[in-house]
Amino acid sequence: MATQGSSPSGPSLTLSSEHEMIRQTARDFAQKEIAPIAAEFDESGEFPHETVDKMGAMGFMGIEIPETYGGAGLDTLAYVLALEEICKVDAAHGTIMSVNNSLFGYALLRFGTEEQKHKYLEPVASGKAIGAYSLTEPMSGSDAGTMRSRAVRKGDDYVLNGRKSWVTSGPVARFIIAFIMTDPEKKHRGITAFLVDTQLTGFSVGKKEPKLGIRASATTEIVFEDFCCPASTRLGQEGEGFKIAMAVLDAGRIGIASQALGIAEACYDASLQYAREREAFGQKIGEFQGIGFKLADMKTRIEASRLLIIQAALAKQASKASGARFTLEASMAKLFASETSMFCAHAAVQIHAGMGYSKELPIERYFRDAKITEIYEGTSEIQRLVIARSELGLKG
Ligand SMILES: Cc1cc2nc3c(=O)[nH]c(=O)nc-3n(C[C@H](O)[C@H](O)[C@H](O)COP(=O)(O)OP(=O)(O)OC[C@H]3O[C@@H](n4cnc5c(N)ncnc54)[C@H](O)[C@@H]3O)c2cc1C
């Protein structure tokens, strides 16, 4: 990992040459392949199949997954660096990448049987298929224990019925980890995780979720109507679904923090350049203290976010050997980086003023994209709850 040194912007953590190379590779890829199409796909809301396939070929869809299971076999720091660079250019591509890596890949790696890893993880980590994660329902978001979908055991099979909402990559995923209630009386302790093959009868894609930002990522409802699956598709034990869902979100939140950082940096870079070039009242607007202070706050929050993300990435990496949770580190990184992202997007629109509001520049897209980082994989309120409970020693 990193040692003390200096970066172009001053004293900072420097990366090992391997990590620097990964970052540069992701940066070059994002600039060459994603930057030219980001605005077009944001406008149309279409899923960018071609670039996602290329991300798969580059190893970006299973960065931390061992090569035996189709992944790139790199570490958590490599993952956050690559994701940050992709999101600096387009957060929608970042969402697709993050769900594939952390919500699907990490769940299989941590909780899957050997057979499940080969069958479900390998194609997804190698980028040949897309994975998704489905916890949310129309009537239950933060409070998963009230979900209405049901799975009933029938001999060696389970029969699933219900409607799940807001599934990122829902219409394009080959495999989805679906969290379904098997014992409603036990509330969240009655939830079970299933590995759903979306090509089987009884599964269908429901309505498209119309949304403000990350528009090129496909988000839909999914529907189970007497969907029959063998017990071998259960991930973990019956009733362990909530535990799995939360453990997986710890990993996911580090990804969303990196996404937020990427968006914040894009806002900052554009604002700095604009403040140096744009003139008003006979001077560069950066010379106005009101603009300079905005830039100072943006830069400081970005660097603080980066440190929290590195801390969380190192904690996750260490957990691979120790098995220790990294819930607190992940929540703090997600909370701070997502609020930084929104802060920077708000400031960037203000600094660009009319041009910040215009579709001629990507600033308004950054503004729309930044907001989601405060909502999914646990809202900012839920992150504060997690952090406070951890500090107070209260049971989650
Ligand atoms: C673009 C997008 C993509 C998504 N992708 C996925 C996905 O791939 N898979 C998936 O399962 N879900 C996904 N989600 C769902 C997302 O995780 C939920 O929207 C989120 O968890 C919040 O749930 P909710 O929208 O039902 O809000 P609610 O839980 O209804 O919350 C409403 C408000 O109440 C607050 N609140 C709730 N409980 C508390 C509390 N205890 N204390 C304080 N405040 C509280 C919330 O913070 C929020 O402000 C996605 C959502 C979006 C918008």
GROMACS .gro file of N, CA and C and ligand atoms in nm, residues 95 99 103 132-144 164-170 177 179 209-214 217-220 249 253 372 374-385 389, ligand 1:
model
  206
   95THR      N    1  -2.180   0.265  -1.104
   95THR     CA    2  -2.284   0.191  -1.031
   95THR      C    3  -2.289   0.045  -1.077
   99VAL      N    4  -2.195  -0.261  -0.815
   99VAL     CA    5  -2.289  -0.368  -0.778
   99VAL      C    6  -2.232  -0.504  -0.816
  103LEU      N    7  -2.158  -0.597  -0.437
  103LEU     CA    8  -2.282  -0.656  -0.388
  103LEU      C    9  -2.298  -0.800  -0.435
  132ALA      N   10  -2.662  -0.889  -0.992
  132ALA     CA   11  -2.738  -0.785  -0.922
  132ALA      C   12  -2.773  -0.830  -0.781
  133TYR      N   13  -2.826  -0.736  -0.704
  133TYR     CA   14  -2.856  -0.757  -0.561
  133TYR      C   15  -2.991  -0.696  -0.535
  134SER      N   16  -3.082  -0.773  -0.480
  134SER     CA   17  -3.219  -0.722  -0.464
  134SER      C   18  -3.271  -0.742  -0.322
  135LEU      N   19  -3.267  -0.632  -0.247
  135LEU     CA   20  -3.318  -0.633  -0.109
  135LEU      C   21  -3.446  -0.551  -0.100
  136THR      N   22  -3.446  -0.436  -0.165
  136THR     CA   23  -3.553  -0.336  -0.152
  136THR      C   24  -3.684  -0.383  -0.216
  137GLU      N   25  -3.794  -0.339  -0.156
  137GLU     CA   26  -3.927  -0.364  -0.213
  137GLU      C   27  -4.005  -0.232  -0.212
  138PRO      N   28  -4.116  -0.227  -0.286
  138PRO     CA   29  -4.191  -0.101  -0.289
  138PRO      C   30  -4.228  -0.051  -0.149
  139MET      N   31  -4.260  -0.144  -0.056
  139MET     CA   32  -4.303  -0.102   0.077
  139MET      C   33  -4.197  -0.120   0.185
  140SER      N   34  -4.075  -0.158   0.146
  140SER     CA   35  -3.969  -0.169   0.247
  140SER      C   36  -3.833  -0.136   0.187
  141GLY      N   37  -3.771  -0.033   0.244
  141GLY     CA   38  -3.637   0.009   0.199
  141GLY      C   39  -3.540  -0.008   0.316
  142SER      N   40  -3.526   0.098   0.396
  142SER     CA   41  -3.435   0.091   0.511
  142SER      C   42  -3.477  -0.019   0.608
  143ASP      N   43  -3.608  -0.042   0.619
  143ASP     CA   44  -3.661  -0.140   0.714
  143ASP      C   45  -3.692  -0.272   0.642
  144ALA      N   46  -3.586  -0.350   0.617
  144ALA     CA   47  -3.602  -0.471   0.535
  144ALA      C   48  -3.691  -0.576   0.600
  164LYS      N   49  -3.991  -0.706  -0.614
  164LYS     CA   50  -3.880  -0.630  -0.555
  164LYS      C   51  -3.859  -0.503  -0.641
  165SER      N   52  -3.813  -0.397  -0.576
  165SER     CA   53  -3.800  -0.271  -0.651
  165SER      C   54  -3.655  -0.220  -0.652
  166TRP      N   55  -3.632  -0.124  -0.738
  166TRP     CA   56  -3.503  -0.054  -0.744
  166TRP      C   57  -3.385  -0.151  -0.756
  167VAL      N   58  -3.394  -0.242  -0.851
  167VAL     CA   59  -3.283  -0.336  -0.869
  167VAL      C   60  -3.188  -0.283  -0.976
  168THR      N   61  -3.071  -0.241  -0.932
  168THR     CA   62  -2.968  -0.194  -1.027
  168THR      C   63  -2.926  -0.312  -1.114
  169SER      N   64  -2.924  -0.291  -1.243
  169SER     CA   65  -2.894  -0.395  -1.344
  169SER      C   66  -3.003  -0.501  -1.353
  170GLY      N   67  -3.120  -0.473  -1.294
  170GLY     CA   68  -3.231  -0.570  -1.294
  170GLY      C   69  -3.263  -0.628  -1.430
  177ILE      N   70  -2.894  -1.187  -0.660
  177ILE     CA   71  -2.911  -1.235  -0.522
  177ILE      C   72  -3.038  -1.167  -0.470
  179PHE      N   73  -3.326  -1.131  -0.174
  179PHE     CA   74  -3.352  -1.153  -0.032
  179PHE      C   75  -3.503  -1.162  -0.015
  209GLU      N   76  -3.759   0.192  -1.334
  209GLU     CA   77  -3.768   0.301  -1.236
  209GLU      C   78  -3.720   0.430  -1.305
  210PRO      N   79  -3.808   0.526  -1.328
  210PRO     CA   80  -3.762   0.651  -1.391
  210PRO      C   81  -3.681   0.730  -1.289
  211LYS      N   82  -3.563   0.778  -1.327
  211LYS     CA   83  -3.481   0.837  -1.221
  211LYS      C   84  -3.404   0.962  -1.263
  212LEU      N   85  -3.363   1.037  -1.160
  212LEU     CA   86  -3.297   1.167  -1.174
  212LEU      C   87  -3.156   1.155  -1.235
  213GLY      N   88  -3.077   1.064  -1.179
  213GLY     CA   89  -2.937   1.055  -1.223
  213GLY      C   90  -2.896   0.912  -1.250
  214ILE      N   91  -2.767   0.891  -1.261
  214ILE     CA   92  -2.707   0.762  -1.303
  214ILE      C   93  -2.801   0.692  -1.402
  217SER      N   94  -2.746   0.356  -1.594
  217SER     CA   95  -2.756   0.227  -1.524
  217SER      C   96  -2.903   0.186  -1.529
  218ALA      N   97  -2.927   0.056  -1.548
  218ALA     CA   98  -3.065   0.010  -1.566
  218ALA      C   99  -3.123  -0.027  -1.429
  219THR      N  100  -3.232   0.037  -1.392
  219THR     CA  101  -3.294   0.010  -1.262
  219THR      C  102  -3.440  -0.025  -1.282
  220THR      N  103  -3.478  -0.143  -1.233
  220THR     CA  104  -3.617  -0.188  -1.256
  220THR      C  105  -3.670  -0.262  -1.134
  249LEU      N  106  -2.342  -0.522   0.233
  249LEU     CA  107  -2.352  -0.376   0.221
  249LEU      C  108  -2.228  -0.306   0.277
  253ARG      N  109  -2.074  -0.029   0.049
  253ARG     CA  110  -2.064   0.112   0.090
  253ARG      C  111  -1.926   0.171   0.061
  372ILE      N  112  -2.759   1.039  -0.559
  372ILE     CA  113  -2.789   0.897  -0.529
  372ILE      C  114  -2.695   0.841  -0.422
  374GLU      N  115  -2.609   0.956  -0.152
  374GLU     CA  116  -2.661   0.979  -0.015
  374GLU      C  117  -2.783   0.891   0.014
  375ILE      N  118  -2.827   0.815  -0.088
  375ILE     CA  119  -2.952   0.739  -0.073
  375ILE      C  120  -2.930   0.588  -0.073
  376TYR      N  121  -2.868   0.536  -0.182
  376TYR     CA  122  -2.866   0.388  -0.189
  376TYR      C  123  -2.756   0.326  -0.104
  377GLU      N  124  -2.778   0.197  -0.081
  377GLU     CA  125  -2.692   0.118   0.009
  377GLU      C  126  -2.691   0.178   0.150
  378GLY      N  127  -2.806   0.231   0.189
  378GLY     CA  128  -2.822   0.293   0.320
  378GLY      C  129  -2.813   0.443   0.309
  379THR      N  130  -2.923   0.512   0.345
  379THR     CA  131  -2.924   0.659   0.338
  379THR      C  132  -2.824   0.716   0.439
  380SER      N  133  -2.802   0.847   0.430
  380SER     CA  134  -2.711   0.911   0.526
  380SER      C  135  -2.762   0.895   0.668
  381GLU      N  136  -2.896   0.897   0.683
  381GLU     CA  137  -2.952   0.879   0.818
  381GLU      C  138  -2.916   0.739   0.870
  382ILE      N  139  -2.926   0.641   0.784
  382ILE     CA  140  -2.894   0.503   0.826
  382ILE      C  141  -2.745   0.490   0.857
  383GLN      N  142  -2.661   0.558   0.781
  383GLN     CA  143  -2.516   0.553   0.812
  383GLN      C  144  -2.490   0.613   0.951
  384ARG      N  145  -2.558   0.724   0.980
  384ARG     CA  146  -2.539   0.788   1.112
  384ARG      C  147  -2.585   0.694   1.223
  385LEU      N  148  -2.693   0.623   1.194
  385LEU     CA  149  -2.747   0.526   1.291
  385LEU      C  150  -2.643   0.415   1.316
  389ARG      N  151  -2.460   0.365   1.672
  389ARG     CA  152  -2.479   0.237   1.744
  389ARG      C  153  -2.346   0.169   1.771
  397LIG     C1  154  -3.105   0.455  -0.830
  397LIG     C2  155  -3.129   0.356  -0.720
  397LIG     C3  156  -3.069   0.230  -0.728
  397LIG     C4  157  -3.091   0.136  -0.628
  397LIG     N1  158  -3.036   0.011  -0.640
  397LIG     C5  159  -3.070  -0.086  -0.549
  397LIG     C6  160  -3.027  -0.221  -0.567
  397LIG     O1  161  -2.954  -0.254  -0.661
  397LIG     N2  162  -3.072  -0.315  -0.479
  397LIG     C7  163  -3.152  -0.284  -0.374
  397LIG     O2  164  -3.188  -0.373  -0.295
  397LIG     N3  165  -3.193  -0.154  -0.353
  397LIG     C8  166  -3.155  -0.056  -0.438
  397LIG     N4  167  -3.198   0.074  -0.420
  397LIG     C9  168  -3.284   0.104  -0.306
  397LIG    C10  169  -3.215   0.186  -0.200
  397LIG     O3  170  -3.119   0.110  -0.135
  397LIG    C11  171  -3.325   0.243  -0.108
  397LIG     O4  172  -3.391   0.346  -0.180
  397LIG    C12  173  -3.268   0.298   0.021
  397LIG     O5  174  -3.218   0.192   0.100
  397LIG    C13  175  -3.372   0.374   0.104
  397LIG     O6  176  -3.492   0.305   0.111
  397LIG     P1  177  -3.629   0.381   0.073
  397LIG     O7  178  -3.609   0.450  -0.057
  397LIG     O8  179  -3.738   0.282   0.082
  397LIG     O9  180  -3.645   0.491   0.184
  397LIG     P2  181  -3.712   0.472   0.329
  397LIG    O10  182  -3.647   0.359   0.399
  397LIG    O11  183  -3.858   0.470   0.315
  397LIG    O12  184  -3.666   0.608   0.398
  397LIG    C14  185  -3.735   0.732   0.380
  397LIG    C15  186  -3.664   0.836   0.467
  397LIG    O13  187  -3.672   0.798   0.605
  397LIG    C16  188  -3.542   0.791   0.662
  397LIG     N5  189  -3.535   0.684   0.761
  397LIG    C17  190  -3.579   0.555   0.747
  397LIG     N6  191  -3.551   0.485   0.859
  397LIG    C18  192  -3.489   0.571   0.944
  397LIG    C19  193  -3.435   0.559   1.075
  397LIG     N7  194  -3.438   0.443   1.142
  397LIG     N8  195  -3.379   0.667   1.132
  397LIG    C20  196  -3.373   0.785   1.066
  397LIG     N9  197  -3.424   0.804   0.942
  397LIG    C21  198  -3.480   0.697   0.881
  397LIG    C22  199  -3.451   0.763   0.544
  397LIG    O14  200  -3.316   0.799   0.572
  397LIG    C23  201  -3.515   0.849   0.436
  397LIG    O15  202  -3.474   0.982   0.450
  397LIG    C24  203  -3.173   0.170  -0.518
  397LIG    C25  204  -3.228   0.298  -0.508
  397LIG    C26  205  -3.209   0.390  -0.608
  397LIG    C27  206  -3.274   0.524  -0.596
   0.00000   0.00000   0.00000
